[in-house]
CSV table of C-alpha atoms in Angstrom, one decimal:
chain,number,residue,atom,x,y,z
F,1,MET,CA,0.0,0.0,0.0
F,2,ASN,CA,1.3,3.5,-0.9
F,3,THR,CA,1.5,5.4,2.4
F,4,ALA,CA,2.7,8.7,1.1
F,5,GLY,CA,0.6,11.8,1.8
F,6,HIS,CA,-1.1,14.1,-0.7
F,7,SER,CA,0.8,17.3,0.0
F,8,LYS,CA,1.3,19.4,-3.1
F,9,ALA,CA,4.9,19.9,-2.0
F,10,THR,CA,5.5,16.2,-2.7
F,11,ALA,CA,7.7,15.7,-5.7
F,12,PRO,CA,5.9,14.0,-8.7
F,13,ARG,CA,6.5,10.3,-8.6
F,14,GLY,CA,5.2,9.2,-11.9
F,15,LEU,CA,2.6,6.5,-12.5
F,16,GLU,CA,2.5,4.0,-9.6
F,17,LEU,CA,0.6,0.8,-10.3
F,18,THR,CA,0.2,-1.3,-7.1
F,19,PRO,CA,-0.5,-5.0,-6.9
F,20,PHE,CA,-3.8,-6.1,-5.4
F,21,ARG,CA,-5.7,-9.3,-4.6
F,22,GLY,CA,-8.2,-9.6,-7.5
F,23,LEU,CA,-11.7,-10.6,-6.7
F,24,ARG,CA,-12.9,-12.9,-9.5
F,25,TYR,CA,-15.8,-15.2,-10.3
F,26,ASP,CA,-15.4,-18.8,-9.5
F,27,PRO,CA,-16.1,-20.5,-12.9
F,28,ASP,CA,-17.6,-23.5,-11.1
F,29,ARG,CA,-20.3,-21.2,-9.5
F,30,VAL,CA,-21.5,-19.4,-12.7
F,31,GLY,CA,-23.0,-20.6,-16.0
F,32,SER,CA,-19.9,-19.3,-17.9
F,33,LEU,CA,-17.4,-16.4,-17.5
F,34,ALA,CA,-18.8,-14.8,-20.6
F,35,ALA,CA,-22.3,-14.8,-19.2
F,36,VAL,CA,-21.3,-12.8,-16.2
F,37,THR,CA,-19.4,-10.1,-18.0
F,38,SER,CA,-20.7,-6.8,-19.3
F,39,PRO,CA,-19.5,-3.8,-21.2
F,40,PRO,CA,-18.6,-0.8,-18.9
F,41,TYR,CA,-21.6,0.7,-17.1
F,42,ASP,CA,-22.0,3.7,-19.5
F,43,VAL,CA,-22.0,1.5,-22.6
F,44,VAL,CA,-24.9,-0.8,-21.5
F,45,VAL,CA,-27.9,0.5,-23.4
F,46,ARG,CA,-30.9,0.8,-21.0
F,47,PRO,CA,-33.2,-0.9,-20.7
F,48,ASP,CA,-32.8,-3.6,-23.4
F,49,GLY,CA,-29.1,-4.2,-22.9
F,50,LEU,CA,-29.4,-4.2,-19.1
F,51,HIS,CA,-32.3,-6.8,-19.1
F,52,HIS,CA,-30.4,-8.9,-21.7
F,53,LEU,CA,-27.4,-9.1,-19.5
F,54,GLN,CA,-29.4,-9.7,-16.3
F,55,SER,CA,-31.1,-12.7,-18.0
F,56,ALA,CA,-27.7,-14.1,-19.3
F,57,ASP,CA,-26.8,-15.2,-15.8
F,58,PRO,CA,-28.2,-14.4,-12.3
F,59,HIS,CA,-24.7,-13.4,-11.3
F,60,ASN,CA,-24.0,-11.0,-14.2
F,61,ILE,CA,-21.9,-8.0,-13.1
F,62,VAL,CA,-24.6,-5.5,-14.2
F,63,ARG,CA,-26.3,-6.4,-10.9
F,64,LEU,CA,-23.4,-4.6,-9.2
F,65,ILE,CA,-22.6,-1.8,-11.6
F,66,LEU,CA,-26.2,-1.0,-12.6
F,67,PRO,CA,-28.5,-2.2,-9.8
F,68,GLU,CA,-32.2,-1.7,-10.3
F,69,ALA,CA,-34.4,-0.3,-7.5
F,70,ALA,CA,-36.8,2.5,-6.9
F,71,THR,CA,-34.4,5.0,-5.5
F,72,PRO,CA,-30.6,5.6,-5.8
F,73,GLU,CA,-30.2,4.7,-2.1
F,74,GLU,CA,-32.0,1.4,-2.6
F,75,ARG,CA,-30.0,0.7,-5.7
F,76,ASN,CA,-26.7,1.2,-3.9
F,77,ALA,CA,-27.8,-0.8,-0.9
F,78,GLN,CA,-28.9,-3.6,-3.2
F,79,ALA,CA,-25.5,-3.6,-4.9
F,80,ALA,CA,-23.6,-3.7,-1.6
F,81,GLU,CA,-25.8,-6.6,-0.3
F,82,THR,CA,-25.4,-8.5,-3.6
F,83,LEU,CA,-21.6,-8.2,-3.5
F,84,ARG,CA,-21.6,-9.3,0.2
F,85,ARG,CA,-23.7,-12.3,-0.6
F,86,TRP,CA,-21.7,-13.4,-3.6
F,87,ARG,CA,-18.5,-13.2,-1.7
F,88,ALA,CA,-20.0,-15.2,1.3
F,89,GLU,CA,-21.4,-17.8,-1.1
F,90,GLY,CA,-18.1,-18.1,-3.0
F,91,VAL,CA,-19.4,-16.8,-6.3
F,92,LEU,CA,-16.7,-14.2,-6.1
F,93,THR,CA,-13.4,-15.3,-4.5
F,94,ALA,CA,-10.1,-13.4,-3.9
F,95,ASP,CA,-6.9,-14.5,-5.5
F,96,PRO,CA,-4.4,-15.8,-2.9
F,97,GLU,CA,-1.7,-13.1,-3.3
F,98,PRO,CA,-1.5,-9.6,-4.5
F,99,GLY,CA,-0.4,-9.1,-8.1
F,100,LEU,CA,-0.9,-7.2,-11.3
F,101,TYR,CA,-2.8,-8.8,-14.2
F,102,VAL,CA,-1.9,-8.9,-17.9
F,103,TYR,CA,-5.1,-8.6,-19.9
F,104,GLU,CA,-5.5,-9.5,-23.6
F,105,GLN,CA,-8.4,-8.8,-25.9
F,106,ARG,CA,-8.5,-10.3,-29.4
F,107,ASP,CA,-11.2,-10.0,-32.0
F,108,GLY,CA,-12.0,-11.6,-35.4
F,109,ASP,CA,-10.7,-8.6,-37.3
F,110,GLY,CA,-7.1,-9.2,-36.2
F,111,LEU,CA,-7.0,-6.6,-33.4
F,112,VAL,CA,-4.9,-7.6,-30.4
F,113,GLN,CA,-4.8,-5.3,-27.3
F,114,ARG,CA,-2.8,-6.1,-24.3
F,115,GLY,CA,-2.2,-4.1,-21.1
F,116,VAL,CA,-1.8,-4.3,-17.4
F,117,ILE,CA,-4.5,-4.1,-14.7
F,118,GLY,CA,-3.6,-2.8,-11.3
F,119,ALA,CA,-4.4,-0.3,-8.6
F,120,LEU,CA,-3.1,3.1,-9.7
F,121,ARG,CA,-2.2,5.8,-7.3
F,122,VAL,CA,-4.8,8.5,-7.6
F,123,SER,CA,-2.9,11.7,-8.4
F,124,GLU,CA,-3.9,15.4,-8.4
F,125,PRO,CA,-4.5,17.3,-11.7
F,126,ASP,CA,-1.5,19.5,-11.1
F,127,GLU,CA,0.8,16.5,-11.1
F,128,ARG,CA,0.0,16.1,-14.8
F,129,LEU,CA,0.2,12.3,-14.6
F,130,VAL,CA,-3.3,11.3,-15.6
F,131,LEU,CA,-4.6,13.5,-18.3
F,132,PRO,CA,-8.3,13.9,-19.0
F,133,HIS,CA,-9.5,14.9,-22.5
F,134,GLU,CA,-13.2,15.4,-21.7
F,135,ASP,CA,-15.3,17.2,-19.1
F,136,VAL,CA,-17.5,15.3,-16.7
F,137,MET,CA,-21.0,15.7,-15.5
F,138,PRO,CA,-21.2,16.2,-11.7
F,139,HIS,CA,-24.4,14.1,-11.2
F,140,ILE,CA,-22.7,11.1,-12.8
F,141,VAL,CA,-19.6,11.4,-10.6
F,142,ALA,CA,-21.9,11.7,-7.6
F,143,ASP,CA,-23.8,8.5,-8.7
F,144,ARG,CA,-20.6,6.5,-9.2
F,145,ALA,CA,-19.2,7.8,-5.9
F,146,ASP,CA,-22.3,6.7,-4.0
F,147,LEU,CA,-22.1,3.2,-5.5
F,148,MET,CA,-18.4,2.8,-4.7
F,149,ARG,CA,-18.9,4.0,-1.1
F,150,ALA,CA,-21.7,1.5,-0.7
F,151,THR,CA,-19.9,-1.4,-2.1
F,152,SER,CA,-16.4,-0.4,-0.9
F,153,ALA,CA,-15.1,-1.7,-4.2
F,154,ASN,CA,-13.8,-0.8,-7.6
F,155,LEU,CA,-16.1,-2.8,-9.7
F,156,GLU,CA,-14.6,-2.2,-13.2
F,157,PRO,CA,-11.3,-0.9,-14.5
F,158,LEU,CA,-10.8,2.4,-16.3
F,159,LEU,CA,-9.0,2.4,-19.6
F,160,LEU,CA,-5.8,4.5,-19.6
F,161,THR,CA,-3.1,4.7,-22.3
F,162,TYR,CA,0.5,5.7,-22.3
F,163,ARG,CA,3.2,5.8,-25.0
F,164,GLY,CA,6.1,3.4,-24.5
F,165,ASP,CA,9.2,3.4,-26.7
F,166,ASP,CA,7.9,0.7,-29.1
F,167,THR,CA,10.5,-1.8,-28.2
F,168,ALA,CA,10.2,-5.4,-27.0
F,169,ALA,CA,12.0,-4.5,-23.8
F,170,GLY,CA,10.7,-3.7,-20.3
F,171,THR,CA,7.0,-4.0,-19.8
F,172,ALA,CA,6.3,-4.8,-23.4
F,173,GLY,CA,8.6,-7.8,-23.3
F,174,LEU,CA,7.1,-8.9,-20.0
F,175,ILE,CA,3.6,-8.8,-21.4
F,176,GLU,CA,4.7,-10.8,-24.5
F,177,ARG,CA,6.3,-13.4,-22.4
F,178,THR,CA,3.4,-13.6,-20.0
F,179,ALA,CA,0.9,-14.0,-22.9
F,180,GLY,CA,2.8,-17.1,-24.0
F,181,ARG,CA,1.8,-18.9,-20.7
F,182,ARG,CA,-1.3,-20.7,-19.7
F,183,PRO,CA,-3.9,-18.0,-18.7
F,184,LEU,CA,-5.6,-17.6,-15.4
F,185,LEU,CA,-8.9,-17.3,-17.3
F,186,ALA,CA,-10.0,-17.3,-20.9
F,187,THR,CA,-13.5,-16.6,-22.3
F,188,THR,CA,-15.2,-15.3,-25.5
F,189,THR,CA,-18.0,-12.8,-25.0
F,190,GLU,CA,-21.0,-12.7,-27.3
F,191,ASP,CA,-19.5,-9.9,-29.4
F,192,GLY,CA,-16.8,-12.4,-30.5
F,193,VAL,CA,-14.0,-10.8,-28.5
F,194,HIS,CA,-11.6,-13.3,-26.8
F,195,HIS,CA,-10.4,-12.3,-23.3
F,196,ARG,CA,-7.5,-13.8,-21.4
F,197,LEU,CA,-6.0,-12.8,-18.0
F,198,TRP,CA,-2.7,-13.7,-16.4
F,199,PRO,CA,-1.4,-12.9,-12.9
F,200,VAL,CA,1.9,-11.1,-12.4
F,201,THR,CA,3.3,-11.8,-8.9
F,202,ASP,CA,7.0,-12.2,-9.3
F,203,PRO,CA,8.8,-9.3,-7.5
F,204,ALA,CA,11.3,-8.9,-10.4
F,205,ASP,CA,8.5,-8.6,-12.9
F,206,LEU,CA,6.6,-6.1,-10.8
F,207,ALA,CA,9.8,-4.1,-10.5
F,208,VAL,CA,10.1,-3.9,-14.3
F,209,ILE,CA,6.6,-2.5,-14.6
F,210,ARG,CA,7.1,-0.1,-11.7
F,211,GLN,CA,10.3,1.3,-13.1
F,212,GLU,CA,8.9,1.9,-16.6
F,213,LEU,CA,5.7,3.5,-15.5
F,214,SER,CA,7.5,5.9,-13.2
F,215,ALA,CA,8.6,7.8,-16.3
F,216,HIS,CA,5.3,8.1,-18.0
F,217,GLN,CA,2.0,10.0,-17.8
F,218,ALA,CA,-1.3,8.5,-18.9
F,219,LEU,CA,-4.3,9.6,-21.0
F,220,ILE,CA,-7.8,8.7,-19.9
F,221,ALA,CA,-9.2,6.8,-22.9
F,222,ASP,CA,-12.4,5.6,-21.1
F,223,GLY,CA,-13.6,6.4,-17.6
F,224,HIS,CA,-13.4,10.1,-17.0
F,225,HIS,CA,-16.3,10.0,-14.6
F,226,ARG,CA,-14.8,7.1,-12.7
F,227,TRP,CA,-11.4,8.8,-12.4
F,228,ALA,CA,-13.2,11.9,-11.1
F,229,THR,CA,-14.9,9.6,-8.6
F,230,TYR,CA,-11.6,8.1,-7.5
F,231,ARG,CA,-10.3,11.6,-6.9
F,232,ARG,CA,-13.4,12.6,-4.9
F,233,LEU,CA,-13.3,9.5,-2.7
F,234,ARG,CA,-9.6,9.8,-2.1
F,235,ALA,CA,-10.2,13.4,-0.9
F,236,GLU,CA,-12.8,12.1,1.5
F,237,HIS,CA,-10.5,9.6,3.3
F,238,PRO,CA,-7.4,10.6,5.2
F,239,SER,CA,-4.3,9.0,3.6
F,240,PRO,CA,-3.1,6.3,3.8
F,241,SER,CA,-6.2,4.4,2.9
F,242,PRO,CA,-7.3,2.0,0.2
F,243,TRP,CA,-9.0,4.9,-1.5
F,244,ASP,CA,-5.6,6.2,-2.5
F,245,HIS,CA,-5.7,3.9,-5.4
F,246,GLY,CA,-8.2,3.0,-8.2
F,247,LEU,CA,-8.6,0.1,-10.5
F,248,VAL,CA,-7.3,0.7,-14.1
F,249,LEU,CA,-6.1,-1.0,-17.3
F,250,LEU,CA,-3.0,0.6,-18.7
F,251,VAL,CA,-2.3,0.0,-22.4
F,252,ASP,CA,0.9,1.1,-24.2
F,253,THR,CA,-0.5,2.5,-27.5
F,254,ALA,CA,2.9,2.6,-29.1
F,255,ARG,CA,2.7,-1.2,-29.0
F,256,TYR,CA,-1.1,-1.7,-29.1
F,257,PRO,CA,-2.9,1.2,-30.8
F,258,LEU,CA,-6.5,1.6,-29.7
F,259,ARG,CA,-9.4,2.0,-32.0
F,260,VAL,CA,-10.9,5.5,-31.8
F,261,ARG,CA,-14.6,5.7,-32.8
F,262,ALA,CA,-17.0,8.5,-32.7
F,263,ILE,CA,-19.9,8.8,-30.4
F,264,HIS,CA,-23.1,9.9,-32.2
F,265,ARG,CA,-25.9,12.2,-31.1
F,266,LEU,CA,-29.6,11.6,-31.2
F,267,LEU,CA,-31.6,14.9,-30.9
F,268,HIS,CA,-34.9,13.8,-29.5
F,269,GLY,CA,-37.2,16.8,-30.2
F,270,LEU,CA,-35.8,18.1,-33.5
F,271,PRO,CA,-37.2,16.5,-36.7
F,272,VAL,CA,-34.6,16.2,-39.4
F,273,ALA,CA,-36.5,18.4,-41.8
F,274,GLU,CA,-36.4,21.3,-39.3
F,275,ALA,CA,-32.7,20.6,-38.7
F,276,LEU,CA,-31.9,20.8,-42.4
F,277,LYS,CA,-34.0,23.9,-43.0
F,278,ALA,CA,-32.0,25.8,-40.4
F,279,LEU,CA,-28.8,25.1,-42.2
F,280,GLY,CA,-29.7,26.8,-45.4
F,281,GLY,CA,-26.9,29.2,-46.5
F,282,ILE,CA,-24.6,28.4,-43.5
F,283,PHE,CA,-23.6,24.8,-44.3
F,284,ARG,CA,-23.4,22.8,-47.5
F,285,VAL,CA,-26.1,20.1,-47.5
F,286,ARG,CA,-26.2,17.2,-49.9
F,287,ARG,CA,-28.6,14.3,-50.0
F,288,LEU,CA,-26.9,10.9,-50.2
F,289,ASP,CA,-28.9,8.0,-51.7
F,290,LEU,CA,-26.6,5.5,-50.3
F,291,PRO,CA,-26.7,2.7,-47.7
F,292,LEU,CA,-25.2,3.5,-44.2
F,293,PRO,CA,-21.6,2.1,-44.9
F,294,GLN,CA,-21.2,4.1,-48.1
F,295,ALA,CA,-22.7,7.2,-46.4
F,296,MET,CA,-20.2,6.9,-43.6
F,297,ASP,CA,-17.4,6.6,-46.2
F,298,ALA,CA,-18.6,9.9,-47.7
F,299,LEU,CA,-18.6,11.5,-44.3
F,300,ALA,CA,-15.0,10.3,-43.8
F,301,GLU,CA,-14.0,11.8,-47.1
F,302,ALA,CA,-15.7,15.1,-46.4
F,303,ALA,CA,-14.2,15.3,-42.9
F,304,GLN,CA,-10.7,15.5,-44.4
F,305,GLU,CA,-11.5,18.9,-45.8
F,306,SER,CA,-13.8,20.6,-43.3
F,307,ASN,CA,-16.2,20.0,-40.4
F,308,ALA,CA,-18.7,17.4,-41.6
F,309,PHE,CA,-21.7,15.6,-40.2
F,310,LEU,CA,-24.2,13.0,-41.5
F,311,LEU,CA,-27.8,13.7,-40.6
F,312,THR,CA,-30.8,11.3,-40.9
F,313,GLY,CA,-34.2,10.9,-39.3
F,314,ASP,CA,-37.6,9.5,-40.1
F,315,ASP,CA,-37.1,10.3,-43.8
F,316,GLY,CA,-34.7,7.3,-44.0
F,317,VAL,CA,-32.3,9.5,-46.1
F,318,PHE,CA,-28.8,10.5,-45.3
F,319,HIS,CA,-27.8,14.2,-45.6
F,320,LEU,CA,-24.1,15.2,-45.7
F,321,VAL,CA,-23.6,18.5,-44.0
F,322,ASP,CA,-20.2,20.2,-44.4
F,323,ARG,CA,-18.3,23.3,-45.3
F,324,PRO,CA,-19.6,25.7,-42.6
F,325,ASP,CA,-19.6,29.4,-43.3
F,326,PRO,CA,-16.3,30.7,-41.8
F,327,ALA,CA,-18.0,33.9,-40.6
F,328,LEU,CA,-20.5,31.7,-38.6
F,329,LEU,CA,-17.7,29.8,-37.0
F,330,ASP,CA,-15.9,33.1,-36.1
F,331,ARG,CA,-19.1,34.3,-34.3
F,332,THR,CA,-19.9,31.1,-32.5
F,333,VAL,CA,-16.7,29.1,-31.7
F,334,PRO,CA,-14.7,30.5,-28.7
F,335,ALA,CA,-11.5,32.1,-29.8
F,336,ASP,CA,-9.6,31.5,-26.6
F,337,ARG,CA,-8.7,27.8,-27.3
F,338,PRO,CA,-6.0,26.2,-29.5
F,339,GLU,CA,-6.8,25.8,-33.2
F,340,ALA,CA,-6.9,22.0,-32.8
F,341,TRP,CA,-9.8,22.4,-30.4
F,342,ARG,CA,-11.6,25.1,-32.4
F,343,THR,CA,-11.7,23.0,-35.5
F,344,LEU,CA,-13.0,19.8,-33.9
F,345,ASP,CA,-16.2,18.5,-35.3
F,346,ALA,CA,-17.6,18.1,-31.7
F,347,THR,CA,-16.7,21.7,-31.0
F,348,VAL,CA,-18.5,23.0,-34.1
F,349,LEU,CA,-21.5,20.7,-33.4
F,350,HIS,CA,-21.9,22.0,-29.8
F,351,ALA,CA,-20.8,25.6,-30.1
F,352,THR,CA,-22.3,26.3,-33.5
F,353,LEU,CA,-25.1,23.9,-34.3
F,354,LEU,CA,-26.5,22.9,-31.0
F,355,ASP,CA,-26.1,26.2,-29.1
F,356,HIS,CA,-26.5,28.7,-31.9
F,357,VAL,CA,-28.4,27.3,-34.9
F,358,TRP,CA,-30.7,24.6,-33.4
F,359,ARG,CA,-30.7,25.8,-29.8
F,360,VAL,CA,-30.9,22.3,-28.4
F,361,PRO,CA,-29.9,22.0,-24.7
F,362,ASP,CA,-27.2,19.5,-23.9
F,363,ASP,CA,-29.2,17.4,-21.4
F,364,PRO,CA,-30.6,13.9,-21.4
F,365,ALA,CA,-34.1,15.1,-22.2
F,366,HIS,CA,-32.9,16.5,-25.5
F,367,ILE,CA,-29.8,14.6,-26.5
F,368,ALA,CA,-28.8,10.9,-26.3
F,369,TYR,CA,-25.2,9.9,-26.9
F,370,ILE,CA,-25.0,6.5,-28.7
F,371,HIS,CA,-21.9,4.5,-29.6
F,372,ASP,CA,-23.4,2.2,-32.2
F,373,THR,CA,-23.9,3.9,-35.6
F,374,ALA,CA,-26.7,1.6,-36.8
F,375,ALA,CA,-28.6,1.9,-33.5
F,376,THR,CA,-28.5,5.7,-33.7
F,377,VAL,CA,-29.9,5.6,-37.2
F,378,ASP,CA,-32.7,3.1,-36.2
F,379,LYS,CA,-33.7,5.2,-33.2
F,380,ALA,CA,-33.9,8.4,-35.3
F,381,ARG,CA,-36.1,6.7,-37.9
F,382,ARG,CA,-38.4,5.1,-35.3
F,383,ASP,CA,-38.7,8.1,-32.9
F,384,GLY,CA,-38.6,11.0,-35.4
F,385,GLY,CA,-35.6,12.8,-34.0
F,386,THR,CA,-32.4,13.7,-35.8
F,387,ALA,CA,-29.4,11.5,-35.8
F,388,VAL,CA,-26.1,13.4,-36.0
F,389,LEU,CA,-23.4,10.9,-37.1
F,390,MET,CA,-19.8,11.9,-36.4
F,391,HIS,CA,-16.4,11.0,-37.8
F,392,PRO,CA,-13.8,9.9,-35.2
F,393,VAL,CA,-10.9,12.1,-33.9
F,394,HIS,CA,-7.3,10.7,-34.2
F,395,GLU,CA,-5.7,9.7,-30.9
F,396,ASP,CA,-2.8,12.1,-31.5
F,397,VAL,CA,-5.1,15.1,-31.5
F,398,VAL,CA,-6.7,13.9,-28.3
F,399,ARG,CA,-3.3,13.5,-26.6
F,400,GLU,CA,-2.0,16.8,-27.9
F,401,LEU,CA,-5.0,18.7,-26.5
F,402,ALA,CA,-4.8,16.8,-23.2
F,403,GLN,CA,-1.2,17.6,-22.8
F,404,GLN,CA,-2.1,21.3,-23.2
F,405,GLY,CA,-4.7,20.9,-20.5
F,406,VAL,CA,-7.5,21.5,-22.9
F,407,THR,CA,-10.6,19.3,-22.6
F,408,MET,CA,-12.8,18.3,-25.6
F,409,PRO,CA,-16.5,18.5,-25.6
F,410,ARG,CA,-17.8,15.5,-23.6
F,411,LYS,CA,-18.4,12.3,-25.5
F,412,SER,CA,-16.1,13.4,-28.3
F,413,THR,CA,-14.4,10.0,-28.7
F,414,SER,CA,-14.9,6.3,-27.9
F,415,PHE,CA,-11.6,4.5,-27.4
F,416,GLY,CA,-11.6,0.7,-27.6
F,417,PRO,CA,-11.8,-2.1,-27.2
F,418,LYS,CA,-12.9,-1.3,-23.7
F,419,PRO,CA,-12.1,-3.8,-20.9
F,420,ALA,CA,-14.9,-6.2,-20.1
F,421,SER,CA,-16.4,-5.6,-16.7
F,422,GLY,CA,-16.6,-8.7,-14.4
F,423,LEU,CA,-13.2,-10.3,-15.1
F,424,VAL,CA,-11.5,-8.9,-12.1
F,425,LEU,CA,-12.7,-6.6,-9.3
F,426,ARG,CA,-11.0,-4.8,-6.5
F,427,ALA,CA,-12.5,-5.0,-3.0
F,428,LEU,CA,-11.0,-2.4,-0.7
F,429,ASP,CA,-11.0,-4.7,2.3
F,430,LEU,CA,-8.6,-7.2,0.7
């Protein structure tokens, strides 16, 4: 356990990943490991996705990360009681000794992602060790904090990235060697992704990882609200305490580049015909009589030259919106940010289109954020709103802005593959 205090006078110590005793499902007590896993809590589409996972196995991790009850207090109490019961019944058991975990994800398209899961020291923003690239919503942080307090556990790891030196030495070599051994667990989830996990307990191996990470900073790829929650909970508990650390997956993207996908918007109360009418003279609008894959290709091509969006709704037609009026952008996009931020599609969407042209408030009653492209299109066609399909931002742009301390509009990117929830948990009493 790290026992150092939190004084701002303390010299920066780099990333510190601490071994912990992982809490894992006993495969003999559940239907299958795949049936008890889930995507991260904010990716589960409610209610259909939640109910599907609940019915997959009575011990699915969603009963902990997204408990259902009449009030928030009842939900959190239910999650705490469920976790206590599963541990008492041996459904979840602690590994015998502390360690880090090498985690691998492999899909049918040839993607292989490997990283290390551990308990990361929660640092302050002025240490510049863990860099956010998106803002957070206070009510979500409060919700996650209440759940973590109730369960006294980190139920799912955040996804953080760092840039190694792209050699086979150090941590990269250790991960490669570890992946050649028999895994602690292996499963394939219904999305076709293969997951494997190995413990790392040898002191020499742990020292290799500790030494390398001490020279790096990390970018939050997925889990901004949970990192903000870790910081809140650490501030509430005098150090040293188990809350000094939070569960993360660290991936070296020089070795294993992540996929960066866009997160799309569904505007509930704005019919697509009205949205398009408001764009006359200030954006170029072209109708595309193409299926979704080809329409997304056209969006990608247009996005190389200017801000571009793909709109559709109950008309079943795709409309490519690009080439905004420069004078409009000058009037609506804040000028006190770097050029890389001012030219982001998400910046133009929020500052220009949502705030100025369409006047759509950024709240759940008016906007849904959806990761799946086809699902966004289907919902817009069924419900009569406007789907705004986005082109993804390159990771280098995200990292450049984060290093400048500039946050992007929330839900600007979706890094993946995200770690499956339910493979390893961290109980703070272990």
